Short mmCIF file of C-alpha atoms and ligand atoms in Angstrom, two decimals:
data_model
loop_
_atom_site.label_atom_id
_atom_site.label_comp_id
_atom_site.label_asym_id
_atom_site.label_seq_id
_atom_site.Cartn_x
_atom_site.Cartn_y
_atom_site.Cartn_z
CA UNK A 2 141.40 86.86 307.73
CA UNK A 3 141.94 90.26 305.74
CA UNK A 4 143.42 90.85 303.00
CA UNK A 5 144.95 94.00 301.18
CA UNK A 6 142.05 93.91 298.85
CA UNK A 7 138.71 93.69 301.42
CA UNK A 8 138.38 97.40 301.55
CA UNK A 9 138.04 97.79 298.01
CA UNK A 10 134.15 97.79 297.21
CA UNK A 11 133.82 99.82 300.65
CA UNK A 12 132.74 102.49 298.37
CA UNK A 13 129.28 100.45 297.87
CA UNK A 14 128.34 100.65 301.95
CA UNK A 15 128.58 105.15 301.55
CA UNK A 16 126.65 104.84 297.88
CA UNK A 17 124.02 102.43 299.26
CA UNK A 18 123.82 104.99 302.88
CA UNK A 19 123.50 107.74 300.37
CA UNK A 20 120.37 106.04 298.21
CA UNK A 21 118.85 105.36 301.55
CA UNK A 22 119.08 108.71 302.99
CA UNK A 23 117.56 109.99 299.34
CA UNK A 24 114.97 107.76 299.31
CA UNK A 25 116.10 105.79 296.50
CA UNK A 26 117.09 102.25 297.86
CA UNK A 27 115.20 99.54 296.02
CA UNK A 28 114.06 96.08 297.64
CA UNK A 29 111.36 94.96 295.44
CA UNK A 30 108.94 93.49 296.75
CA UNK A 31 107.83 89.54 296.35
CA UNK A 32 104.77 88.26 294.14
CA UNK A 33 103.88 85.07 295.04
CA UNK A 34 101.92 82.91 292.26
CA UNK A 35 100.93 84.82 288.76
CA UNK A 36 100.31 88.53 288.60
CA UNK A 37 96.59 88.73 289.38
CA UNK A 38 94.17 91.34 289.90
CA UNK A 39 94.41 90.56 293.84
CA UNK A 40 97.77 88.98 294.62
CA UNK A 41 99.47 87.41 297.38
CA UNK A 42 102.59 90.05 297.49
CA UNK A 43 105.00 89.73 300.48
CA UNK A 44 102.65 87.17 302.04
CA UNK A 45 99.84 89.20 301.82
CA UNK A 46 96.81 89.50 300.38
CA UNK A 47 96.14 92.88 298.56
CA UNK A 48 94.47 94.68 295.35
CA UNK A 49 97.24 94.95 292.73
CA UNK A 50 97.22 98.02 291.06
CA UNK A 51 100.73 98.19 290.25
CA UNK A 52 101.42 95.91 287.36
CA UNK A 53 100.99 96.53 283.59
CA UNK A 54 98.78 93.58 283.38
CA UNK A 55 96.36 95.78 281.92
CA UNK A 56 94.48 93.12 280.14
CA UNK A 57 94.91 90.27 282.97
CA UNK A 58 96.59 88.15 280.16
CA UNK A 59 99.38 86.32 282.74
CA UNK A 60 97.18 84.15 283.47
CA UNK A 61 95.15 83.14 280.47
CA UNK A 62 94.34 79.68 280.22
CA UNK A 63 94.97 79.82 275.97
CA UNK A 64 98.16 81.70 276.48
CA UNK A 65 99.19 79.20 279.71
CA UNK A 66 98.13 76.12 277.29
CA UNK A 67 100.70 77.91 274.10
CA UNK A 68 103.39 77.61 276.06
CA UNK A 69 103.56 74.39 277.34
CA UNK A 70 102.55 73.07 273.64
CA UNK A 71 105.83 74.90 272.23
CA UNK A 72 107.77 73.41 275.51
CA UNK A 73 106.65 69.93 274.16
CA UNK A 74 107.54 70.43 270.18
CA UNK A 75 110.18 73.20 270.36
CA UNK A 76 112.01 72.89 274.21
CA UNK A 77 113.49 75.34 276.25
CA UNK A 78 115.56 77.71 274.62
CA UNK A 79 116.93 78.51 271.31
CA UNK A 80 120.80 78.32 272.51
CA UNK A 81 121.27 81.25 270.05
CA UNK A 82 120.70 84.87 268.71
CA UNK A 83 118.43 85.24 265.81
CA UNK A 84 120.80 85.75 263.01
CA UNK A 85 122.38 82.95 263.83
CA UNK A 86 120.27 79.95 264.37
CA UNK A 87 118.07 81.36 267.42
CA UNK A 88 114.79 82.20 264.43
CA UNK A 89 112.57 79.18 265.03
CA UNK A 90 109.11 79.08 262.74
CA UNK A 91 107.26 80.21 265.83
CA UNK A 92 109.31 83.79 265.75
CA UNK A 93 108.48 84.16 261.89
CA UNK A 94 105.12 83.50 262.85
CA UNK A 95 105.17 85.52 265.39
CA UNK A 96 106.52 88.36 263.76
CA UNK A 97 103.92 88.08 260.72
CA UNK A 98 101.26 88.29 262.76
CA UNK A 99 102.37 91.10 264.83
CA UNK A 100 102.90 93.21 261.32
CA UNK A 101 99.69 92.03 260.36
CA UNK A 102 97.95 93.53 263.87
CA UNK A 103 99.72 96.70 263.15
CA UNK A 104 98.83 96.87 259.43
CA UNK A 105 102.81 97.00 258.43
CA UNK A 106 104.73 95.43 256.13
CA UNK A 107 106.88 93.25 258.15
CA UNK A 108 108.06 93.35 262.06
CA UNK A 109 110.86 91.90 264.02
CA UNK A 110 111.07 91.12 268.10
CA UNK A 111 113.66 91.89 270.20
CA UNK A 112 114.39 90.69 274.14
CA UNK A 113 112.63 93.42 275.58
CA UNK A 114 110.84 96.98 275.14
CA UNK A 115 113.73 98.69 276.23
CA UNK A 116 116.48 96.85 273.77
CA UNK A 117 114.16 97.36 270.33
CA UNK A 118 114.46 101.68 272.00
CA UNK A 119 118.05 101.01 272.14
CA UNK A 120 119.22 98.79 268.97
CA UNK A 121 116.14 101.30 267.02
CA UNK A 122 117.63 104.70 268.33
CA UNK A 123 120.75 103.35 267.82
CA UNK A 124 121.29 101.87 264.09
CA UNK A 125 119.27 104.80 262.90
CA UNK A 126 120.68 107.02 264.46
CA UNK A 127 124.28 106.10 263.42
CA UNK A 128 126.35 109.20 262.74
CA UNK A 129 126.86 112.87 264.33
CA UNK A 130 125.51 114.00 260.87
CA UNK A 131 122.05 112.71 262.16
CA UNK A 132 119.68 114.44 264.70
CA UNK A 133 117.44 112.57 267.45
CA UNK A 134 114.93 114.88 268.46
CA UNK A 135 113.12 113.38 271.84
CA UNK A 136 110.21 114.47 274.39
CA UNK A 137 111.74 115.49 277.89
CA UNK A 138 109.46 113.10 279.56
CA UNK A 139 110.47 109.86 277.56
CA UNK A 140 111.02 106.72 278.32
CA UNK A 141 114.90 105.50 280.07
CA UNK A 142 114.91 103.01 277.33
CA UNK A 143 114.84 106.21 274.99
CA UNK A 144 117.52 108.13 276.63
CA UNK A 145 120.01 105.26 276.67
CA UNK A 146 119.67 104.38 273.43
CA UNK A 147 119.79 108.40 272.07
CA UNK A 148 123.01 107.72 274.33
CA UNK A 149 124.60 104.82 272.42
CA UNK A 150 123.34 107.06 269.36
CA UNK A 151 126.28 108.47 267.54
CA UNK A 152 123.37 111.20 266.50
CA UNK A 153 123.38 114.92 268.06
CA UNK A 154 120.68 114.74 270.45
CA UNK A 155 117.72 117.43 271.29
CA UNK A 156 115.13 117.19 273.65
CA UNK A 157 111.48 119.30 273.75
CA UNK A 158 109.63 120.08 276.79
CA UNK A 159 107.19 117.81 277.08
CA UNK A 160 104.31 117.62 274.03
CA UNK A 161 105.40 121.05 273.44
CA UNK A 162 105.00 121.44 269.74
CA UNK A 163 106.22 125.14 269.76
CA UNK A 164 109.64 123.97 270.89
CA UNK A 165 109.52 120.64 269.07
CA UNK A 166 108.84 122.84 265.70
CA UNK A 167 111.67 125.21 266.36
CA UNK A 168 114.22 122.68 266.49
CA UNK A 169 113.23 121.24 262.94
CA UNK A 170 113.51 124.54 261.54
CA UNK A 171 117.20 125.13 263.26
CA UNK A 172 118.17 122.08 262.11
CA UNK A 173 116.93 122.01 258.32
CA UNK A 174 119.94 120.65 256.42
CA UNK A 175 120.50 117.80 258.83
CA UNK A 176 121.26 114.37 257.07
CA UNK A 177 118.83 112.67 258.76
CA UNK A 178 116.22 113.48 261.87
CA UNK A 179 114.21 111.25 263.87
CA UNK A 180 111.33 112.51 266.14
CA UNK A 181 110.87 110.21 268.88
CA UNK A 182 107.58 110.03 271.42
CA UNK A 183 105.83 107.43 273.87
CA UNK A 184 102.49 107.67 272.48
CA UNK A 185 101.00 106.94 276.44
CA UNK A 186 103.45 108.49 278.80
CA UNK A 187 104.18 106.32 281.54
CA UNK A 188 104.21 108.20 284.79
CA UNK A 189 101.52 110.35 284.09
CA UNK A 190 99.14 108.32 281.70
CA UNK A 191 98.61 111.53 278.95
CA UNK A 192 98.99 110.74 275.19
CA UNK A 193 101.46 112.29 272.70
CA UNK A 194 99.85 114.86 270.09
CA UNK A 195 100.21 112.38 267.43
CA UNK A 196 98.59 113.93 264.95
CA UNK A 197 100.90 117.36 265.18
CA UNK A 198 103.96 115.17 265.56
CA UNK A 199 103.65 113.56 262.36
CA UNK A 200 102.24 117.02 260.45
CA UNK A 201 105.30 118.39 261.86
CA UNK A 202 107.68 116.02 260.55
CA UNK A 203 105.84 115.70 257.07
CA UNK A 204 106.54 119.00 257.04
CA UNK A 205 110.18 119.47 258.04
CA UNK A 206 110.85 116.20 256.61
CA UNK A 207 111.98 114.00 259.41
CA UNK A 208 110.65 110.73 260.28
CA UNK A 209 108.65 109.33 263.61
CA UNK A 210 109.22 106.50 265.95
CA UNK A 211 106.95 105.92 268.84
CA UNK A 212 107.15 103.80 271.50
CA UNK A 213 103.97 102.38 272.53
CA UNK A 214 104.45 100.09 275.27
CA UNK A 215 101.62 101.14 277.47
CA UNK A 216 99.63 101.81 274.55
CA UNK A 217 100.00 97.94 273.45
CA UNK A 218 97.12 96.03 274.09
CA UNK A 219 94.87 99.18 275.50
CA UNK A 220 95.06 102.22 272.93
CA UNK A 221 93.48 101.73 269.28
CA UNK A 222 91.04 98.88 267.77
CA UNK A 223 92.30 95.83 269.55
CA UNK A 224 95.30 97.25 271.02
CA UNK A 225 96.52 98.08 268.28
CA UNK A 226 98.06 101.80 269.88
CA UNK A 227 98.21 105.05 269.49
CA UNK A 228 99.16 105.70 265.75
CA UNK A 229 96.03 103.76 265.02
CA UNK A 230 94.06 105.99 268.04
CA UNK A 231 94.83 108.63 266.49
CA UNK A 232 94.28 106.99 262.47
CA UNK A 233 98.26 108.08 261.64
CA UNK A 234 99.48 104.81 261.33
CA UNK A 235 100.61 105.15 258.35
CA UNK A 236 102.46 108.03 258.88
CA UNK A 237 104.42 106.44 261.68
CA UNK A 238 108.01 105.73 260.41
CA UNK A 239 109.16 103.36 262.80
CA UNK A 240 106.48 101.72 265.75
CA UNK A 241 107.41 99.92 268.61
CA UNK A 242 105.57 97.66 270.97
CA UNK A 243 106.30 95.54 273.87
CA UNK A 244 105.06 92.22 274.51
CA UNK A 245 105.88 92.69 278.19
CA UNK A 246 103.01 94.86 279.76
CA UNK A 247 99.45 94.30 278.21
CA UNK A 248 100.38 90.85 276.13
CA UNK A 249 101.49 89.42 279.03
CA UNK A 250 104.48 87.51 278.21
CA UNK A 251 108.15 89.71 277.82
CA UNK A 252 109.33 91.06 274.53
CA UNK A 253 109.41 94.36 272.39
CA UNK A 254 109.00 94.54 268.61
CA UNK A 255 108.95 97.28 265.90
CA UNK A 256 106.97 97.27 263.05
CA UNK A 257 107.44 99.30 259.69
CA UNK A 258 108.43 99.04 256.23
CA UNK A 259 110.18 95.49 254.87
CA UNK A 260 113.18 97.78 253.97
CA UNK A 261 113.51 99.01 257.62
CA UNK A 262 113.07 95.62 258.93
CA UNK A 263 116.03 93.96 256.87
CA UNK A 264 117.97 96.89 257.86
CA UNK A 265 117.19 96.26 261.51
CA UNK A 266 118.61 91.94 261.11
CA UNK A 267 121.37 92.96 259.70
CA UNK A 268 122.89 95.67 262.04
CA UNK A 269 120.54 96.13 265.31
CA UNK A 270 123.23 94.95 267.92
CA UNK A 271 120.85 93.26 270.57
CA UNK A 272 119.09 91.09 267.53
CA UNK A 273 122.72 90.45 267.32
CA UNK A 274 124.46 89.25 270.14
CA UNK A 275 121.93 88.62 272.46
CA UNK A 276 119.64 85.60 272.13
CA UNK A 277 116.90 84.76 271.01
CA UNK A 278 113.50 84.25 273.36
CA UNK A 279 112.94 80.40 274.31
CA UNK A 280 109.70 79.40 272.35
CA UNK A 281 107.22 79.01 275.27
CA UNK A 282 107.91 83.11 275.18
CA UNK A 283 106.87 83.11 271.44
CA UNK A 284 104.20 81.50 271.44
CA UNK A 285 102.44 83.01 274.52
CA UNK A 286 102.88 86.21 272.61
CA UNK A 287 101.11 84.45 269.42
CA UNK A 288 98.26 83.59 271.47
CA UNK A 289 97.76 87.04 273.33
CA UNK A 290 97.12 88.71 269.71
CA UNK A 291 94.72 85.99 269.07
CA UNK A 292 93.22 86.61 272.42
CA UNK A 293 93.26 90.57 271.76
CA UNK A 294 91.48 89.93 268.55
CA UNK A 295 88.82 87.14 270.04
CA UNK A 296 87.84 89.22 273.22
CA UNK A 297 87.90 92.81 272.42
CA UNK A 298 85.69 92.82 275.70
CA UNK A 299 88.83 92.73 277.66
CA UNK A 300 89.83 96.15 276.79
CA UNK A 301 86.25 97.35 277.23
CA UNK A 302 86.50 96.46 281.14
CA UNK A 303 90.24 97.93 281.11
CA UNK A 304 88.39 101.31 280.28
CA UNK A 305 85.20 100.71 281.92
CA UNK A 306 87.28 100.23 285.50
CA UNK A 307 90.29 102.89 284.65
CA UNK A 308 86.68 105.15 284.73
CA UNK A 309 85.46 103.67 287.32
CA UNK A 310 88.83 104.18 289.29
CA UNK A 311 89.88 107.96 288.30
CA UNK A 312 86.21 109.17 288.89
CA UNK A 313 86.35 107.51 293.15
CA UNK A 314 89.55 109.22 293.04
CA UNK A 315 88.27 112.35 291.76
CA UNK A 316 85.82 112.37 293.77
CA UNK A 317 87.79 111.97 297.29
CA UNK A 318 89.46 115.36 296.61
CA UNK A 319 92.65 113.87 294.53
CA UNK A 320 94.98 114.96 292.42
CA UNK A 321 94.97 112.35 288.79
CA UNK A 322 96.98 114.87 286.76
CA UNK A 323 96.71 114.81 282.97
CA UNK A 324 96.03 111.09 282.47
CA UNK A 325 93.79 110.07 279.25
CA UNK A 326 94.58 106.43 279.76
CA UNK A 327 94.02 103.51 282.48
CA UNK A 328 97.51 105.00 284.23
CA UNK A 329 96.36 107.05 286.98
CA UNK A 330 98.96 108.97 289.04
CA UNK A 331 97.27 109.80 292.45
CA UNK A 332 99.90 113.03 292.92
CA UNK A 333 101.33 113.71 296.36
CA UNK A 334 103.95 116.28 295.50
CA UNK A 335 106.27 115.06 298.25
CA UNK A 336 108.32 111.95 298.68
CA UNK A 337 108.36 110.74 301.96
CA UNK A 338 104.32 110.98 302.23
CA UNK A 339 103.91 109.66 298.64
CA UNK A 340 105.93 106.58 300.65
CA UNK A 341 104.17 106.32 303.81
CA UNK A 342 100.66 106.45 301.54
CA UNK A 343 101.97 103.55 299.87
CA UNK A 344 103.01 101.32 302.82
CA UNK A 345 99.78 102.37 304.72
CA UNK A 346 98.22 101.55 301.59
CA UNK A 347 99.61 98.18 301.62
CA UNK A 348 98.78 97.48 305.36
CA UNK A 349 94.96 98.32 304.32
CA UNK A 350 95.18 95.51 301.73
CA UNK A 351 96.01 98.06 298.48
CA UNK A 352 99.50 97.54 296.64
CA UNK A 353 99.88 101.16 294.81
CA UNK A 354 103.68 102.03 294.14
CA UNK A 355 105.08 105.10 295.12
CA UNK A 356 106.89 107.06 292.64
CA UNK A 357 109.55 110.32 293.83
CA UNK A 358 112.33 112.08 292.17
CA UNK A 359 114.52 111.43 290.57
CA UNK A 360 112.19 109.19 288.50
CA UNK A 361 109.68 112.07 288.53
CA UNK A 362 110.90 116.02 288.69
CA UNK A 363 110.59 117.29 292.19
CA UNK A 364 107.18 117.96 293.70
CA UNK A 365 105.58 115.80 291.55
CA UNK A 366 105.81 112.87 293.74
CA UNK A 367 103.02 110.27 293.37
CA UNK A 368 101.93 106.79 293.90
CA UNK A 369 100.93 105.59 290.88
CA UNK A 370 98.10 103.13 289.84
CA UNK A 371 97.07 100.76 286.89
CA UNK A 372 93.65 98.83 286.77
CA UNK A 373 93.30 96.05 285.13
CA UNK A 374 90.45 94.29 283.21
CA UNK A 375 90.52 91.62 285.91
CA UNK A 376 89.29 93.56 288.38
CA UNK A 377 85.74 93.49 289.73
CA UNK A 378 83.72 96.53 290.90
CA UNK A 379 84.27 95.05 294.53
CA UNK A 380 87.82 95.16 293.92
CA UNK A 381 87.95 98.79 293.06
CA UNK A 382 85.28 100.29 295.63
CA UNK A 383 87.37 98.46 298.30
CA UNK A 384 90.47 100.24 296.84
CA UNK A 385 88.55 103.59 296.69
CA UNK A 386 87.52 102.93 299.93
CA UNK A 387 91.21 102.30 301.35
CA UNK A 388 92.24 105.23 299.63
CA UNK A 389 90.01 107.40 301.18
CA UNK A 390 90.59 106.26 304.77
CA UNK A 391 94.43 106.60 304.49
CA UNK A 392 94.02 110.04 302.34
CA UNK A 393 92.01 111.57 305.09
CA UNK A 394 94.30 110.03 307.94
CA UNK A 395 97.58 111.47 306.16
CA UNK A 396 95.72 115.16 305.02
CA UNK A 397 95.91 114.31 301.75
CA UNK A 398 92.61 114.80 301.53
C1 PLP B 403 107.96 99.51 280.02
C2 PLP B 403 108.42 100.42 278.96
C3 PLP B 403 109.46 100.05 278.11
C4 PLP B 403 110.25 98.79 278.34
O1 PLP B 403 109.56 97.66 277.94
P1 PLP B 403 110.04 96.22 278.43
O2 PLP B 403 109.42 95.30 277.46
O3 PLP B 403 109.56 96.05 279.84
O4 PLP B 403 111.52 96.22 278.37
C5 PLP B 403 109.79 100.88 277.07
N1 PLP B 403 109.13 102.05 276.87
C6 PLP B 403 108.14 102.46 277.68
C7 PLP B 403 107.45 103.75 277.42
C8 PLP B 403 107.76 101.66 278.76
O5 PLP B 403 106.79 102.06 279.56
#
C-alpha cells in the first residue's frame, strides 16, 4: 500500500547515486575479532595497516584484564554525565594520571577526540569578540567545533608561519585569540612547527591548543606528544589527546592549567549532556599509560617498522610525501586508481585504505598506511612485497 507520504525521503536514492558516482559512498568494511596487526577483515585474512593501533594496545592482556576487574567492582555504565553523578573514582584517577603523563596541572576526559575539539574550541572560543586562528589542513573535529564557535574564524595555509604571523598582527586588539594545530597531521603524517607556533603566539600574545591524537602514544618520551617532542610543553595553552588511537581504548582528554580545567566542568557542553564513559573504558585507559610507561619498547618497534616500511616504499619508486611520523601516505594523485590499488591490495592479502577528495584536495589522492608495533619484519616485507607487485601491475611504479 502507498501512502501520500512514501515519496518523501526519495531525495536520499539521487544523494546516495550522486556519492556513488563521486566516489564517496561509504560501506565500511567488517573486522572480525580485535584489531590486530594481521586481521581477519571481511572474512579474510590480511596485513592491517589501516588502524591507529599504533602501539598494538587492543589487545593487551593488562589492559583486557582492567576492564573486566572494573566490570566486576564498578558495572556497566555510569547511567549519567559527569557533572552529574557519571564521575566514578576510576575517572578522577584517570584524569590525575593523565595530567601527571603530560606534566600539567590537572586534565579532564571527554567521549571522544573529536568532542574535547568541539566543547574546547567552543567554550573558549565563546564570543565574536574572540579570534580562532586554525591550520588549513586540520582536523574535522577542529572545523566543527571553530563552527559551533561564536569566535571569528581564520585559517593559514598549511604550517605556513608567514601567513599564520600576518593574521596576529591584523588582528592585534582582539579580546582573545587562540592558535590551533594537530601537532601530527593526519593524512599526511608531517608535524606542526611547534616551536614557531608558540614563539609566535608569545609574541602576539595569543594562546595554543594542539590536538595530538596521532601524536598520543607515539611522539615524545613515552607518548607523551608533540609539545614534549619538541620540549614546549609548557608553552602549550591548552593540549589535547585521545585515548582512541594509540591507548587503545576510546576517549579524548585535554590537559592544562587547574583554572582551565574547572572552567572546562562547568561550561564544556559534551562534559555536560552527554555521558559519562562506562568504567571498563576508564580503566583500560589507566592501564595503557601504565603500559606506555612499563614498555617504552613498544614505541621503539612503532619507529623501528614505520622505518622499515617508508624506506621498502621508497625504494619501489613511491611517492611518501612529507611524513615525519609512522603515517605514511603512499600518494596516487588520482581517485579511482588510489581505489583499485586498495582493493587489489586487499585481494593480495594487504588492507591499506584509500583516501580521495574531498577528504584530501584534488590530485593528492592516496592510500594511506599506519604500522604498528605489532608487526613483524615478515609482516612488512610481505606488504612491501604486495605493494610492489600491484604498483608495477597498475604503473604506479
Ligand atoms: C582521530 C582524530 C580525532 C578524533 O579522535 P577520536 O577520539 O577518534 O574522536 C581528533 N583529531 C585528530 C587530529 C584525529 O586524527
Amino acid at each position: 500500500m502507498t501512502t501520500q507520504t512514501d515519496g518523501l525521503m526519495d531525495f536520499l536514492d539521487a544523494e546516495l547515486a550522486q556519492l556513488k558516482s563521486e566516489g564517496r559512498f561509504v560501506r565500511p568494511r567488517v573486522l572480525a575479532g580485535h584489531q590486530a596487526p594481521v586481521s581477519i577483515i571481511d572474512g579474510k585474512k590480511v596485513v592491517n595497516l589501516t588502524s591507529n593501533n599504533y602501539l598494538d594496545l587492543t589487545g593487551h592482556p593488562k589492559l583486557k584484564a582492567a576492564a573486566k576487574a572494573a566490570i566486576d567492582t564498578h558495572g556497566v555504565g555510569t547511567a549519567a554525565v559527569r557533572p552529574i553523578i557519571g564521575t566514578q573514582d576510576l575517572h578522577v584517577e584517570l584524569e590525575r594520571k593523565l595530567a601527571q603523563f603530560k606534566g600539567a596541572e590537572a586534565a579532564l576526559v571527554f567521549q571522544s577526540g573529536f568532542t574535547v575539539n568541539v566543547a574546547c574550541c567552543q567554550s573558549l572560543m565563546s564570543d565574536p569578540k574572540d579570534l580562532l586562528i586554525s591550520d588549513e589542513l586540520n582536523h574535522a573535529s577542529i572545523i566543527d567545533g571553530a563552527r559551533l564557535a561564536k569566535a571569528a574564524r581564520k585559517v593559514y595555509p598549511h604550517k605556513d608561519m608567514k601567513a599564520l604571523e600576518a593574521i596576529l598582527r591584523d588582528s592585534a586588539g582582539t579580546r582573545r585569540r587562540m592558535i590551533v594545530t594537530d601537532g601530527v597531521f593526519s593524512m599526511d603524517g608531517d608535524l606542526a612547527p611547534l616551536p614557531e607556533i608558540v614563539h609566535l603566539a608569545e609574541k602576539h600574545g595569543a594562546f595554543v591548543m594542539v590536538d595530538d591524537a596521532h601524536a598520543s602514544g607515539v611522539m615524545g618520551e613515552n607518548g607523551r606528544g608533540t609539545p614534549n617532542h619538541f620540549k614546549v610543553a609548557d608553552r602549550v595553552q591548552v593540549s589535547i589527546g585521545t585515548l582512541s588511537k594509540a591507548v587503545g581504548a576510546v576517549g579524548g582528554y585535554v590537559a592544562g592549567q587547574r583554572r582551565l580545567i574547572d572552567y572546562l566542568t562547568s561550561v564544556a557542553r559534551p562534559f555536560t549532556f552527554s555521558s559519562s564513559h562506562p568504567p571498563s573504558v576508564i580503566a583500560t585507559c589507566s592501564a595503557a599509560i601504565d603500559v606506555m610507561l612499563e614498555e617504552p619498547e613498544r614505541i621503539a618497534r612503532l619507529w623501528a617498522n614505520a622505518a622499515r616500511f617508508k624506506e621498502g616504499l621508497r625504494g619501489l619508486g613511491f611517492d611518501t610525501g612529507a611524513s615525519q611520523t609512522p603515517i605514511t601516505p603512499v600518494l596516487v594523485r588520482d581517485s579511482r586508481k588510489a581505489q583499485e590499488f586498495s582493493a587489489r591490495l586487499f585481494e593480495e592479502g594487504v588492507f591499506a585504505l584509500a583516501i580521495c577528495f574531498p577528504i584530501v584536495a584534488r590530485g593528492q589522492d592516496r592510500l594511506r598506511t599506519i604500522v604498528s608495533s605489532g608487526h613483524s619484519e615478515r609482516d612488512l616485507d610481505f606488504a612491501l612485497g604486495k605493494f610492489g607487485k600491484v604498483g608495477r601491475e597498475l604503473g604506479l611504479i
